[in-house]
Amino acid sequence: FSTAIVITEQPVSVSVPVGYSFTLRCRAEGRTSLQYQWFCQQQSVCRQIPGATKQDLPVTAQQTQLYTCRINDLYKNAIFSDWVKVEVHQCVARGLPPQLWRGEPVIVLNPTEQRVEVGKPLQLQCAAMGVPAPSYQWYRNGNLLEHQKKKKLWITHTKVSDSGTYLCCASNSHGEHWTSAVDIHIGSETSPPAEHLQLCHLVFPLATGKIALLVGNNCYQHHPNLMAPVTDVFELSLLLEQLGFQVVSLLD
């Protein structure tokens, strides 16, 4: 019976800079001695990690992957740990020396100011590194938004009351870090002054600044979900920001 093995410590997801070294841990108890085997999955391909047969798996972060550990006993009972995500950010060049970092949340993607017509969708994004991986909580005008607890804030049909100042808190056991606050304007398309104002906001940055639009598609109808586009968009956005671009990142 699988209940013959009980996992007492599950591995935890992390969000780390490239080149960062850490350990995934798994602990279990059983009626006999136990054997461990770690697996990783990238872009829907799952493979056994050669030689990864201990409770602890040392990892040097190179690319975003999923991991799980299989535990066997001598009676051929087997149980798998939770799948955990190791999310890797290419941001060492941003002045964060990995050896000085203790796993506290660090914001690597801030939301951007937007103007949206009433009834149209609003999407805000942020991202943070952390060990363990941070949890997220969005706020509008200082008020907690009950159901917005992911990196991506999504409102399918905006109302005028959705206007306001948004920001997100990323937190883990080491502390919390807040994104920058951004103003979101929800207006009616029947209002000429708002239209005119929106047009000015669109035209003048185009005339004077550099704007980059990045689109990363993960979800395809007839193809397994991808993970690389997410990290690619993050990497490119950080690079383009360094080159002086105003970056708009969209996923799916």
mmCIF file of C-alpha atoms in Angstrom:
data_model
loop_
_atom_site.group_PDB
_atom_site.id
_atom_site.type_symbol
_atom_site.label_atom_id
_atom_site.label_comp_id
_atom_site.label_asym_id
_atom_site.label_seq_id
_atom_site.Cartn_x
_atom_site.Cartn_y
_atom_site.Cartn_z
ATOM 1 C CA PHE A 1 0.000 0.000 0.000
ATOM 2 C CA SER A 2 1.238 3.497 -0.785
ATOM 3 C CA THR A 3 0.295 4.463 2.810
ATOM 4 C CA ALA A 4 3.216 2.262 3.876
ATOM 5 C CA ILE A 5 5.339 5.318 2.964
ATOM 6 C CA VAL A 6 4.607 8.735 4.445
ATOM 7 C CA ILE A 7 6.316 11.888 3.180
ATOM 8 C CA THR A 8 7.274 13.988 6.215
ATOM 9 C CA GLU A 9 8.940 16.854 4.313
ATOM 10 C CA GLN A 10 7.901 17.924 0.820
ATOM 11 C CA PRO A 11 10.284 19.827 -1.490
ATOM 12 C CA VAL A 12 9.372 23.506 -2.001
ATOM 13 C CA SER A 13 9.267 25.656 -5.144
ATOM 14 C CA VAL A 14 11.892 28.381 -5.559
ATOM 15 C CA SER A 15 12.384 31.396 -7.834
ATOM 16 C CA VAL A 16 16.087 32.156 -8.248
ATOM 17 C CA PRO A 17 18.710 33.944 -10.384
ATOM 18 C CA VAL A 18 20.640 31.922 -12.949
ATOM 19 C CA GLY A 19 23.735 30.290 -11.445
ATOM 20 C CA TYR A 20 22.268 30.169 -7.928
ATOM 21 C CA SER A 21 22.994 26.934 -6.013
ATOM 22 C CA PHE A 22 20.501 25.459 -3.569
ATOM 23 C CA THR A 23 19.125 22.104 -2.363
ATOM 24 C CA LEU A 24 15.727 20.483 -2.890
ATOM 25 C CA ARG A 25 14.840 18.344 0.143
ATOM 26 C CA CYS A 26 12.489 15.392 0.545
ATOM 27 C CA ARG A 27 12.009 13.248 3.652
ATOM 28 C CA ALA A 28 9.845 10.153 4.138
ATOM 29 C CA GLU A 29 9.220 7.370 6.638
ATOM 30 C CA GLY A 30 8.350 3.741 5.921
ATOM 31 C CA ARG A 31 8.270 0.227 7.352
ATOM 32 C CA THR A 32 11.488 -0.708 5.560
ATOM 33 C CA SER A 33 14.528 1.206 4.368
ATOM 34 C CA LEU A 34 13.635 3.676 1.590
ATOM 35 C CA GLN A 35 15.115 4.493 -1.814
ATOM 36 C CA TYR A 36 14.885 7.939 -3.408
ATOM 37 C CA GLN A 37 14.946 8.929 -7.089
ATOM 38 C CA TRP A 38 14.546 12.502 -8.405
ATOM 39 C CA PHE A 39 12.928 13.416 -11.736
ATOM 40 C CA CYS A 40 12.779 16.680 -13.662
ATOM 41 C CA GLN A 41 10.439 17.934 -16.367
ATOM 42 C CA GLN A 42 11.060 20.668 -18.909
ATOM 43 C CA GLN A 43 8.636 21.523 -21.717
ATOM 44 C CA SER A 44 6.544 18.391 -21.022
ATOM 45 C CA VAL A 45 9.541 16.022 -21.208
ATOM 46 C CA CYS A 46 9.999 14.137 -17.920
ATOM 47 C CA ARG A 47 13.277 12.352 -17.242
ATOM 48 C CA GLN A 48 15.007 10.572 -14.397
ATOM 49 C CA ILE A 49 18.038 12.499 -13.084
ATOM 50 C CA PRO A 50 21.060 10.143 -13.189
ATOM 51 C CA GLY A 51 22.653 9.615 -9.781
ATOM 52 C CA ALA A 52 19.990 11.663 -7.960
ATOM 53 C CA THR A 53 19.223 8.957 -5.406
ATOM 54 C CA LYS A 54 19.586 10.839 -2.109
ATOM 55 C CA GLN A 55 17.059 12.722 0.034
ATOM 56 C CA ASP A 56 18.714 16.028 -0.922
ATOM 57 C CA LEU A 57 19.112 17.141 -4.536
ATOM 58 C CA PRO A 58 21.753 19.849 -5.106
ATOM 59 C CA VAL A 59 20.749 22.150 -7.978
ATOM 60 C CA THR A 60 22.582 24.963 -9.753
ATOM 61 C CA ALA A 61 19.863 26.972 -11.484
ATOM 62 C CA GLN A 62 20.190 27.111 -15.281
ATOM 63 C CA GLN A 63 16.657 26.980 -16.658
ATOM 64 C CA THR A 64 13.088 26.800 -15.379
ATOM 65 C CA GLN A 65 12.110 23.180 -14.629
ATOM 66 C CA LEU A 66 9.737 21.068 -12.534
ATOM 67 C CA TYR A 67 11.012 18.456 -10.077
ATOM 68 C CA THR A 68 9.545 15.516 -8.157
ATOM 69 C CA CYS A 69 10.991 12.727 -6.021
ATOM 70 C CA ARG A 70 9.888 9.069 -6.064
ATOM 71 C CA ILE A 71 10.292 7.070 -2.859
ATOM 72 C CA ASN A 72 10.306 3.248 -2.887
ATOM 73 C CA ASP A 73 10.428 0.701 -0.090
ATOM 74 C CA LEU A 74 11.605 -2.909 -0.260
ATOM 75 C CA TYR A 75 8.014 -4.178 -0.802
ATOM 76 C CA LYS A 76 7.783 -2.292 -4.130
ATOM 77 C CA ASN A 77 5.504 0.363 -2.642
ATOM 78 C CA ALA A 78 6.142 3.756 -4.246
ATOM 79 C CA ILE A 79 4.990 7.327 -3.656
ATOM 80 C CA PHE A 80 5.817 10.610 -5.419
ATOM 81 C CA SER A 81 6.425 13.939 -3.735
ATOM 82 C CA ASP A 82 4.663 17.133 -4.831
ATOM 83 C CA TRP A 83 5.863 18.587 -8.131
ATOM 84 C CA VAL A 84 7.814 21.766 -7.415
ATOM 85 C CA LYS A 85 8.846 24.524 -9.804
ATOM 86 C CA VAL A 86 12.363 25.912 -10.007
ATOM 87 C CA GLU A 87 11.855 29.218 -11.809
ATOM 88 C CA VAL A 88 15.087 30.768 -13.112
ATOM 89 C CA HIS A 89 15.588 34.483 -13.842
ATOM 90 C CA GLN A 90 18.450 35.833 -15.947
ATOM 91 C CA CYS A 91 19.129 38.820 -13.725
ATOM 92 C CA VAL A 92 22.606 38.407 -12.251
ATOM 93 C CA ALA A 93 23.674 41.402 -14.358
ATOM 94 C CA ARG A 94 21.092 43.521 -12.519
ATOM 95 C CA GLY A 95 23.457 43.948 -9.578
ATOM 96 C CA LEU A 96 22.292 41.080 -7.379
ATOM 97 C CA PRO A 97 25.342 38.980 -6.427
ATOM 98 C CA PRO A 98 23.891 35.489 -5.783
ATOM 99 C CA GLN A 99 26.323 34.809 -2.917
ATOM 100 C CA LEU A 100 24.955 37.789 -0.935
ATOM 101 C CA TRP A 101 21.314 36.782 -1.349
ATOM 102 C CA ARG A 102 19.556 34.899 1.444
ATOM 103 C CA GLY A 103 16.281 34.082 -0.339
ATOM 104 C CA GLU A 104 14.230 37.150 0.628
ATOM 105 C CA PRO A 105 11.790 38.326 -2.092
ATOM 106 C CA VAL A 106 13.338 40.498 -4.819
ATOM 107 C CA ILE A 107 11.079 42.103 -7.441
ATOM 108 C CA VAL A 108 12.325 41.413 -10.982
ATOM 109 C CA LEU A 109 9.250 42.588 -12.939
ATOM 110 C CA ASN A 110 7.067 45.580 -12.026
ATOM 111 C CA PRO A 111 3.543 46.252 -13.375
ATOM 112 C CA THR A 112 3.132 49.088 -15.871
ATOM 113 C CA GLU A 113 0.652 51.988 -16.015
ATOM 114 C CA GLN A 114 -2.277 51.386 -18.388
ATOM 115 C CA ARG A 115 -5.362 53.052 -19.872
ATOM 116 C CA VAL A 116 -8.196 50.635 -20.644
ATOM 117 C CA GLU A 117 -11.668 51.151 -22.140
ATOM 118 C CA VAL A 118 -14.631 50.106 -20.001
ATOM 119 C CA GLY A 119 -15.500 46.435 -20.612
ATOM 120 C CA LYS A 120 -12.074 45.573 -22.010
ATOM 121 C CA PRO A 121 -9.670 43.238 -20.130
ATOM 122 C CA LEU A 122 -6.991 44.455 -17.747
ATOM 123 C CA GLN A 123 -3.820 42.451 -17.175
ATOM 124 C CA LEU A 124 -1.099 43.475 -14.724
ATOM 125 C CA GLN A 125 2.032 41.435 -14.179
ATOM 126 C CA CYS A 126 4.816 41.256 -11.659
ATOM 127 C CA ALA A 127 7.440 38.681 -10.718
ATOM 128 C CA ALA A 128 9.756 38.147 -7.774
ATOM 129 C CA MET A 129 12.577 35.814 -6.866
ATOM 130 C CA GLY A 130 12.586 34.068 -3.512
ATOM 131 C CA VAL A 131 13.537 30.886 -1.634
ATOM 132 C CA PRO A 132 10.944 29.526 -1.051
ATOM 133 C CA ALA A 133 9.081 30.938 -4.071
ATOM 134 C CA PRO A 134 7.097 34.015 -2.977
ATOM 135 C CA SER A 135 3.329 34.176 -2.682
ATOM 136 C CA TYR A 136 1.585 37.231 -4.170
ATOM 137 C CA GLN A 137 -1.153 39.613 -3.040
ATOM 138 C CA TRP A 138 -2.466 42.521 -5.118
ATOM 139 C CA TYR A 139 -3.879 45.773 -3.721
ATOM 140 C CA ARG A 140 -5.920 48.639 -5.232
ATOM 141 C CA ASN A 141 -5.852 52.019 -3.482
ATOM 142 C CA GLY A 142 -4.401 50.292 -0.423
ATOM 143 C CA ASN A 143 -7.235 47.739 -0.238
ATOM 144 C CA LEU A 144 -6.485 44.013 -0.469
ATOM 145 C CA LEU A 145 -8.000 42.351 -3.564
ATOM 146 C CA GLU A 146 -9.345 39.072 -2.205
ATOM 147 C CA HIS A 147 -8.971 36.859 -5.310
ATOM 148 C CA GLN A 148 -5.848 38.404 -6.877
ATOM 149 C CA LYS A 149 -3.103 36.177 -5.437
ATOM 150 C CA LYS A 150 -0.997 35.378 -8.508
ATOM 151 C CA LYS A 151 1.844 37.061 -10.392
ATOM 152 C CA LYS A 152 -0.690 38.028 -13.033
ATOM 153 C CA LEU A 153 -3.702 40.158 -12.100
ATOM 154 C CA TRP A 154 -6.509 39.587 -14.591
ATOM 155 C CA ILE A 155 -9.870 41.396 -14.864
ATOM 156 C CA THR A 156 -11.837 40.164 -17.902
ATOM 157 C CA HIS A 157 -14.388 43.010 -18.088
ATOM 158 C CA THR A 158 -13.241 46.252 -16.493
ATOM 159 C CA LYS A 159 -15.549 48.775 -14.797
ATOM 160 C CA VAL A 160 -14.840 52.431 -14.038
ATOM 161 C CA SER A 161 -14.554 51.400 -10.382
ATOM 162 C CA ASP A 162 -11.512 49.268 -11.311
ATOM 163 C CA SER A 163 -9.553 52.502 -11.822
ATOM 164 C CA GLY A 164 -6.982 53.262 -9.155
ATOM 165 C CA THR A 165 -3.451 52.702 -7.961
ATOM 166 C CA TYR A 166 -2.335 49.074 -8.012
ATOM 167 C CA LEU A 167 0.626 47.340 -6.436
ATOM 168 C CA CYS A 168 1.554 43.811 -5.397
ATOM 169 C CA CYS A 169 3.287 42.356 -2.347
ATOM 170 C CA ALA A 170 5.576 39.342 -2.800
ATOM 171 C CA SER A 171 6.287 37.529 0.467
ATOM 172 C CA ASN A 172 7.922 34.398 1.838
ATOM 173 C CA SER A 173 9.306 33.234 5.191
ATOM 174 C CA HIS A 174 12.231 35.706 4.901
ATOM 175 C CA GLY A 175 10.109 38.833 4.464
ATOM 176 C CA GLU A 176 8.192 40.803 1.864
ATOM 177 C CA HIS A 177 8.903 43.141 -1.048
ATOM 178 C CA TRP A 178 6.480 45.499 -2.799
ATOM 179 C CA THR A 179 6.312 46.327 -6.482
ATOM 180 C CA SER A 180 6.170 49.928 -7.622
ATOM 181 C CA ALA A 181 2.653 51.427 -7.586
ATOM 182 C CA VAL A 182 1.000 52.044 -10.977
ATOM 183 C CA ASP A 183 -2.044 54.114 -11.924
ATOM 184 C CA ILE A 184 -4.714 52.311 -13.953
ATOM 185 C CA HIS A 185 -7.281 54.442 -15.797
ATOM 186 C CA ILE A 186 -10.552 52.824 -16.897
ATOM 187 C CA GLY A 187 -12.492 55.150 -19.207
ATOM 188 C CA SER A 188 -15.506 55.121 -21.511
ATOM 189 C CA GLU A 189 -14.905 55.039 -25.256
ATOM 190 C CA THR A 190 -17.847 57.421 -25.735
ATOM 191 C CA SER A 191 -16.012 60.229 -23.963
ATOM 192 C CA PRO A 192 -14.068 62.385 -26.497
ATOM 193 C CA PRO A 193 -11.815 64.136 -23.919
ATOM 194 C CA ALA A 194 -10.647 60.771 -22.548
ATOM 195 C CA GLU A 195 -10.083 59.532 -26.106
ATOM 196 C CA HIS A 196 -8.069 62.610 -26.916
ATOM 197 C CA LEU A 197 -6.040 62.212 -23.738
ATOM 198 C CA GLN A 198 -5.426 58.545 -24.526
ATOM 199 C CA LEU A 199 -4.284 59.448 -28.033
ATOM 200 C CA CYS A 200 -1.804 61.992 -26.633
ATOM 201 C CA HIS A 201 -0.405 59.375 -24.257
ATOM 202 C CA LEU A 202 0.040 56.954 -27.136
ATOM 203 C CA VAL A 203 1.501 59.361 -29.683
ATOM 204 C CA PHE A 204 4.032 61.300 -27.641
ATOM 205 C CA PRO A 205 5.885 58.328 -26.110
ATOM 206 C CA LEU A 206 6.094 56.822 -29.598
ATOM 207 C CA ALA A 207 7.577 60.030 -30.919
ATOM 208 C CA THR A 208 10.103 60.518 -28.115
ATOM 209 C CA GLY A 209 10.815 57.131 -26.528
ATOM 210 C CA LYS A 210 11.527 53.518 -27.360
ATOM 211 C CA ILE A 211 8.734 51.022 -26.700
ATOM 212 C CA ALA A 212 9.095 47.240 -26.963
ATOM 213 C CA LEU A 213 6.139 44.829 -27.050
ATOM 214 C CA LEU A 214 7.001 41.267 -25.993
ATOM 215 C CA VAL A 215 4.486 38.460 -26.431
ATOM 216 C CA GLY A 216 5.153 35.020 -24.951
ATOM 217 C CA ASN A 217 2.702 32.208 -25.719
ATOM 218 C CA ASN A 218 2.741 29.224 -23.354
ATOM 219 C CA CYS A 219 -0.630 27.618 -23.975
ATOM 220 C CA TYR A 220 -1.385 26.012 -27.323
ATOM 221 C CA GLN A 221 -4.494 24.028 -28.181
ATOM 222 C CA HIS A 222 -2.659 21.171 -29.892
ATOM 223 C CA HIS A 223 0.716 21.291 -28.156
ATOM 224 C CA PRO A 224 1.832 20.666 -24.553
ATOM 225 C CA ASN A 225 2.165 23.779 -22.420
ATOM 226 C CA LEU A 226 5.563 25.453 -22.745
ATOM 227 C CA MET A 227 7.596 27.075 -19.994
ATOM 228 C CA ALA A 228 10.453 28.674 -21.910
ATOM 229 C CA PRO A 229 8.420 31.602 -23.354
ATOM 230 C CA VAL A 230 7.804 32.942 -19.831
ATOM 231 C CA THR A 231 11.490 33.014 -18.952
ATOM 232 C CA ASP A 232 12.380 34.309 -22.429
ATOM 233 C CA VAL A 233 10.011 37.266 -22.014
ATOM 234 C CA PHE A 234 11.473 38.035 -18.574
ATOM 235 C CA GLU A 235 15.046 37.834 -19.871
ATOM 236 C CA LEU A 236 14.335 39.999 -22.919
ATOM 237 C CA SER A 237 12.353 42.564 -20.937
ATOM 238 C CA LEU A 238 15.204 43.005 -18.437
ATOM 239 C CA LEU A 239 17.694 43.373 -21.281
ATOM 240 C CA LEU A 240 15.544 45.868 -23.204
ATOM 241 C CA GLU A 241 14.927 47.936 -20.048
ATOM 242 C CA GLN A 242 18.684 48.217 -19.636
ATOM 243 C CA LEU A 243 18.831 49.551 -23.215
ATOM 244 C CA GLY A 244 16.324 52.273 -22.383
ATOM 245 C CA PHE A 245 13.129 50.723 -23.751
ATOM 246 C CA GLN A 246 9.722 51.002 -22.136
ATOM 247 C CA VAL A 247 8.687 47.328 -22.146
ATOM 248 C CA VAL A 248 5.160 45.924 -22.364
ATOM 249 C CA SER A 249 5.166 42.154 -21.671
ATOM 250 C CA LEU A 250 2.147 39.982 -22.517
ATOM 251 C CA LEU A 251 1.714 36.269 -21.874
ATOM 252 C CA ASP A 252 -0.856 34.112 -23.691
#
